[in-house]
Short mmCIF file of C-alpha atoms in Angstrom, two decimals:
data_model
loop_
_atom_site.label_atom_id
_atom_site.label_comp_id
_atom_site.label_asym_id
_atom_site.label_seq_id
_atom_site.Cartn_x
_atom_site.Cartn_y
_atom_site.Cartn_z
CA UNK Q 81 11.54 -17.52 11.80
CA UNK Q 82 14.15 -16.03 9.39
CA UNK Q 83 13.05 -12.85 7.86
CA UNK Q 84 14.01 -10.29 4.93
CA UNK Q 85 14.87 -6.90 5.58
CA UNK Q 86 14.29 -3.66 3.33
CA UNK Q 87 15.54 -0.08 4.04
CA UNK Q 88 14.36 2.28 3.70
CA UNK Q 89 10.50 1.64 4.79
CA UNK Q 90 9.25 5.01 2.98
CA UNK Q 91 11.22 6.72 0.61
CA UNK Q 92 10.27 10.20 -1.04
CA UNK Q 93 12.44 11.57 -3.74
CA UNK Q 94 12.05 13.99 -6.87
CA UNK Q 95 11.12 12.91 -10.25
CA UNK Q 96 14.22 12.22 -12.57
CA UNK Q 97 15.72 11.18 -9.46
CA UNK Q 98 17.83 7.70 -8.35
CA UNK Q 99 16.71 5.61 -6.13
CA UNK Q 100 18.43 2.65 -4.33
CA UNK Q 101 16.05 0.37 -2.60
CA UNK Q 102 17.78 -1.92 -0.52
CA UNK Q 103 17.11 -5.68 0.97
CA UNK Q 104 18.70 -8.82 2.83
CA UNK Q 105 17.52 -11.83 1.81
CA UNK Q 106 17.34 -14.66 4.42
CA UNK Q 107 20.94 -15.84 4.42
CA UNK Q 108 20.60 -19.65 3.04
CA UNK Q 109 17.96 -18.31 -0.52
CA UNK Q 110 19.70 -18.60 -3.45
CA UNK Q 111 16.57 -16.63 -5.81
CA UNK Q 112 15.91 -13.39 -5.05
CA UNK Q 113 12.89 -11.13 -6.35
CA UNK Q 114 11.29 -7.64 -6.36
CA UNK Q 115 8.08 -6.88 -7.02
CA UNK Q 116 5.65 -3.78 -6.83
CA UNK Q 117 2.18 -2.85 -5.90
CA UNK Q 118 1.00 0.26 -6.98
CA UNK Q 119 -1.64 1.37 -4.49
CA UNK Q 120 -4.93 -0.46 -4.99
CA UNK Q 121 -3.54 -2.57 -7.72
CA UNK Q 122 -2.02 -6.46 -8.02
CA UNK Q 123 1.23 -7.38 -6.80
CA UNK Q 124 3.59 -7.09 -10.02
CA UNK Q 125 6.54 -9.25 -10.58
CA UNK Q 126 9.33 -7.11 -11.86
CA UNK Q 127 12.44 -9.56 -11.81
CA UNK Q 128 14.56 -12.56 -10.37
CA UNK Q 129 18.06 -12.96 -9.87
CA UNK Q 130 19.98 -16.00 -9.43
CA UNK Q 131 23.31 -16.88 -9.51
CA UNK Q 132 24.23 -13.19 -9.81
CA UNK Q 133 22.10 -12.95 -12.91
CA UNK Q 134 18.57 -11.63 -13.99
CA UNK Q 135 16.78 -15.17 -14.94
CA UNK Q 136 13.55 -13.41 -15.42
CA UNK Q 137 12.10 -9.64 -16.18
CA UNK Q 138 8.90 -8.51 -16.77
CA UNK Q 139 7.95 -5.90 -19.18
CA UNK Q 140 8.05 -3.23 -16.42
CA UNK Q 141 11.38 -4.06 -15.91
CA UNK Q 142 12.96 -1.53 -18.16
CA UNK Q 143 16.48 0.10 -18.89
CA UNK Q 144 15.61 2.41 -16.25
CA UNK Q 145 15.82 -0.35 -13.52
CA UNK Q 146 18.74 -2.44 -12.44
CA UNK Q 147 19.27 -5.12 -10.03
CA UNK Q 148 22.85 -6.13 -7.95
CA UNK Q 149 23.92 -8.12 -5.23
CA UNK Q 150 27.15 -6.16 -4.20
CA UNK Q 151 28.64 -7.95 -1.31
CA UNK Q 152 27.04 -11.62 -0.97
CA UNK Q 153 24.21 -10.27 1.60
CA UNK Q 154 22.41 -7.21 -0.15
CA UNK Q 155 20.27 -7.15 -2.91
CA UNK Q 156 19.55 -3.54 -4.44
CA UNK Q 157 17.01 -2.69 -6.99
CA UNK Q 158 17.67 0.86 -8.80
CA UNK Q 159 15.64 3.53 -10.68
CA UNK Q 160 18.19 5.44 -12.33
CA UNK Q 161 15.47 8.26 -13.48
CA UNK Q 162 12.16 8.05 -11.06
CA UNK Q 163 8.67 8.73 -12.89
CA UNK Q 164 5.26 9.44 -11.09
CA UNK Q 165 3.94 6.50 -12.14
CA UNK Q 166 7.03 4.76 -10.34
CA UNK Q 167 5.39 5.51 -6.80
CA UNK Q 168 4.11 2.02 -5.18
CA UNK Q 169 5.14 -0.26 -2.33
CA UNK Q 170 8.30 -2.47 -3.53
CA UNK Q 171 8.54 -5.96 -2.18
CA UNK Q 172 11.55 -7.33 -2.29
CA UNK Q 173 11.50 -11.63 -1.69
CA UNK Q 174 13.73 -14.64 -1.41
CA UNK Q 175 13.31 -18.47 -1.58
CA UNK Q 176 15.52 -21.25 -1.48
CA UNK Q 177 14.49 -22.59 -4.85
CA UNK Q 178 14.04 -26.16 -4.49
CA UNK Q 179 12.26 -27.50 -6.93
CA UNK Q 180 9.71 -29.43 -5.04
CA UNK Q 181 8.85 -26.77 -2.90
CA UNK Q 182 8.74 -22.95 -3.13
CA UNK Q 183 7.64 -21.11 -0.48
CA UNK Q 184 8.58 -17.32 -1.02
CA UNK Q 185 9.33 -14.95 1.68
CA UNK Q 186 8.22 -11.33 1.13
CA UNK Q 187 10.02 -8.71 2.87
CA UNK Q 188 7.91 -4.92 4.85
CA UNK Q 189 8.25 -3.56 1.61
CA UNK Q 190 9.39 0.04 0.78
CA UNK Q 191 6.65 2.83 -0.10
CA UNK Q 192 8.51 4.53 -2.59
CA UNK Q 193 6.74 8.24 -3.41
CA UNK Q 194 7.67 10.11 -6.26
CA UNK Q 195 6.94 14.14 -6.28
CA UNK N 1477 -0.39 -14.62 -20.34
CA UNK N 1478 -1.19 -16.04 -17.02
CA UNK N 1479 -4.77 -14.89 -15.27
CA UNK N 1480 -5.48 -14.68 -11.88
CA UNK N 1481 -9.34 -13.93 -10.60
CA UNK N 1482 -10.54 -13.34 -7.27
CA UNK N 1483 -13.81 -12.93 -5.88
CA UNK N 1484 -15.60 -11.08 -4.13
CA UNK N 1485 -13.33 -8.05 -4.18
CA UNK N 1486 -14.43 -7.82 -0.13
CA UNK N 1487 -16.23 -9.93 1.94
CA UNK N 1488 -17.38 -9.36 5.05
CA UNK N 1489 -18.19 -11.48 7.92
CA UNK N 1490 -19.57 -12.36 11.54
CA UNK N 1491 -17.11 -13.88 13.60
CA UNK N 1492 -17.64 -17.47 13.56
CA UNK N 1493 -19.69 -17.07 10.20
CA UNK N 1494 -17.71 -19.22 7.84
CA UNK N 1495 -17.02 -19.04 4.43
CA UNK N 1496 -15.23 -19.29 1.25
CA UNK N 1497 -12.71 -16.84 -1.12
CA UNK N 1498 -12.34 -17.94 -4.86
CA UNK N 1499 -9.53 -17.24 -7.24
CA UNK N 1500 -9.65 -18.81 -10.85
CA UNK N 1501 -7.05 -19.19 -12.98
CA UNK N 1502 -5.56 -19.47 -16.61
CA UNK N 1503 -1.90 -20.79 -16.88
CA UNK N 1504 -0.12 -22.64 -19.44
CA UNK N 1505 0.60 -25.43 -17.52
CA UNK N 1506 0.41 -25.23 -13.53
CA UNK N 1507 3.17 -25.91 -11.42
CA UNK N 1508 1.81 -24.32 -8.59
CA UNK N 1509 -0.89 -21.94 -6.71
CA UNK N 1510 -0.10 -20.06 -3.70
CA UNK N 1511 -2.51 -18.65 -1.27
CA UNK N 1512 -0.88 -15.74 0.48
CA UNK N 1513 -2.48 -13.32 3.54
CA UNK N 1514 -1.15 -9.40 3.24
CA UNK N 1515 -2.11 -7.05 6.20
CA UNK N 1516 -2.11 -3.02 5.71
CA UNK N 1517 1.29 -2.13 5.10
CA UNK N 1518 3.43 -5.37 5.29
CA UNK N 1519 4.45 -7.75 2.85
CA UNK N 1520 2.59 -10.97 1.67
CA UNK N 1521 2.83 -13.96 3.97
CA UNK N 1522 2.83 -17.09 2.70
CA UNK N 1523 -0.14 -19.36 3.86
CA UNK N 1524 -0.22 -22.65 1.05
CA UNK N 1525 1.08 -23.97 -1.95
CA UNK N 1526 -1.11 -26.68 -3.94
CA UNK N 1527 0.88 -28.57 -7.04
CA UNK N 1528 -2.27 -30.48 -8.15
CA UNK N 1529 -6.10 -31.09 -9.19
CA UNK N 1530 -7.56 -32.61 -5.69
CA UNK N 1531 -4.42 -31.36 -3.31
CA UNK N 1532 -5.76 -29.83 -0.10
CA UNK N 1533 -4.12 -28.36 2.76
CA UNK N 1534 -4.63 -26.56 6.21
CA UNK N 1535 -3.44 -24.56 8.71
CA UNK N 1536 -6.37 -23.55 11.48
CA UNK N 1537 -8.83 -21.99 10.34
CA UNK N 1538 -8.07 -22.03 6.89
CA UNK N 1539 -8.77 -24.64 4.19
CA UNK N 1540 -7.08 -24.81 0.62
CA UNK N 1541 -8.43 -26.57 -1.99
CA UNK N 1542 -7.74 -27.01 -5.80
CA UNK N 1543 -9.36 -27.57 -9.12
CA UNK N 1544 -7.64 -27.14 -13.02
CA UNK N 1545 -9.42 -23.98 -12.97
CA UNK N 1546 -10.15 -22.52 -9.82
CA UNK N 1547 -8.74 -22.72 -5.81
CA UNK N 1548 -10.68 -21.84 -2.73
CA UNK N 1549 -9.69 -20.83 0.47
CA UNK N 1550 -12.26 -22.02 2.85
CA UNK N 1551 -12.41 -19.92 6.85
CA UNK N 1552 -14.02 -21.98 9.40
CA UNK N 1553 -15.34 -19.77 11.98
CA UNK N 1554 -13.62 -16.85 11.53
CA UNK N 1555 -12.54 -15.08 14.21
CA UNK N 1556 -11.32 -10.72 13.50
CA UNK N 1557 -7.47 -11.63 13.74
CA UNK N 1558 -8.79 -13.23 10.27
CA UNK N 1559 -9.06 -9.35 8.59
CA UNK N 1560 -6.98 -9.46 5.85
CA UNK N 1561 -6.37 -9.23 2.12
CA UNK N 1562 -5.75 -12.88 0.44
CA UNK N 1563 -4.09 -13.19 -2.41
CA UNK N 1564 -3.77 -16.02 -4.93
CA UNK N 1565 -1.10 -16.29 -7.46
CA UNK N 1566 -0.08 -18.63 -9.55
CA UNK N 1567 3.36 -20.22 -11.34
CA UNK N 1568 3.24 -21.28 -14.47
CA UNK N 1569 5.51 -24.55 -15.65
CA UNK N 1570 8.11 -22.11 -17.16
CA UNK N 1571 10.67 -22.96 -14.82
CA UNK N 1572 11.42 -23.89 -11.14
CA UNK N 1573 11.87 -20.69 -10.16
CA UNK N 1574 9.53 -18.80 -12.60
CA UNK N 1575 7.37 -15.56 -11.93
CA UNK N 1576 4.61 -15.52 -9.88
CA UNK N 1577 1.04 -13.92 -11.03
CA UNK N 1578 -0.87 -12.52 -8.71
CA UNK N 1579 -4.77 -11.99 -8.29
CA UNK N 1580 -6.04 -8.35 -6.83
CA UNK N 1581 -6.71 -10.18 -3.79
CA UNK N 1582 -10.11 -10.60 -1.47
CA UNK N 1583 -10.06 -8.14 1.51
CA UNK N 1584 -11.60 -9.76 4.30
CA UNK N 1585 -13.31 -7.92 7.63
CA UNK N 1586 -14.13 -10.05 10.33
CA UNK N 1587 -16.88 -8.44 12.64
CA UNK N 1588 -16.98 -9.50 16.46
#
């Protein structure tokens, strides 16, 4: 079965830092997410993308994140300044959006640790 | 704003001992529920989607069902490969692609 990729699996980095989190979607989706789970917590939807636009955000979605799909196979998320409270696992997912039938696939996920 | 419920926060069985996981809901307008299963470390995996009042579906050992306010996911004699966090989210008639909201999830343990 076709599955979506995320590098890097764990990534530790300094507070006011960037941070790229990377992912390829399965090659046929056409809406692309990422969402977070801060330890313990619920599964958070940050954004979509579709069409090589944000359709949705949430309210965690801020000025400090950004989304791109640079080459037609990638789909980045960025934290241009990283917080504490930024540390969780990011989940980046893809579906084909038909309308009849959604069926979301979730990527490993990146543990993303802030210091 | 969309609500998702589970319960019980953990649950924990004898193999073969079946029962049931719960997740309520509040969602202006339903277009669909999702049951997913997330192991330690990886990404959700999808298990169901249910679009209606009444829809059911399987796979196994596992049996969705679905009300206007609640969803269960029913194990039939468990077996440990079972242990696992379920979660329950929903979509809300926004769009066909809309958000999904997700419940805290039920952590299974499946003893042999």
């Amino acid at each position: 079965e076709p599955e979506v990729t995320q590098t890097p699996s764990h990534q530790v980095t300094q507070m006011g830092q960037e941070v790229i989190l990377r992912c390829v979607p399965i090659s046929n989706h056409l809406y692309f997410y990422w969402y977070r789970q801060i330890l313990g917590q619920k599964v958070e939807f940050l954004v979509s993308f579709y069409n090589n636009e944000i359709s949705e955000k949430s309210e965690i979605f801020d000025d400090q994140f950004s989304v791109e799909r640079p080459d037609g196979s990638n789909f980045t998320l960025k934290i241009r300044s990283t917080k504490l409270e930024d540390s969780a696992m990011y989940f980046c997912a893809s579906s084909t959006g038909t309308v009849t039938f959604r069926r979301e696939f979730f990527g490993p996920g990146t543990r993303l640790t802030v210091l | 704003e969309d609500q998702v419920t589970q319960s019980p926060e953990a649950l924990r069985l004898q193999e073969g001992e079946s029962s049931s996981l719960n997740c309520s809901y509040t969602v202006s307008g339903l277009r669909g529920l999702f049951w997913y299963r997330q192991d330690p470390g990886k990404g959700p995996e999808f298990l169901f989607t249910l679009y209606s009042a009444g829809e059911e579906k399987e796979k196994e050992r596992l049996k969705a069902t679905l009300t206007k306010k609640e969803s269960f996911l029913h194990i039939t004699a468990p077996k440990p490969e079972d242990s696992a966090t379920y979660l329950c989210a929903v979509q809300a008639n926004t769009g066909a692609n809309s958000k999904l909201t997700f419940g805290k999830g039920i952590t299974l343990s499946v003893r042999p």
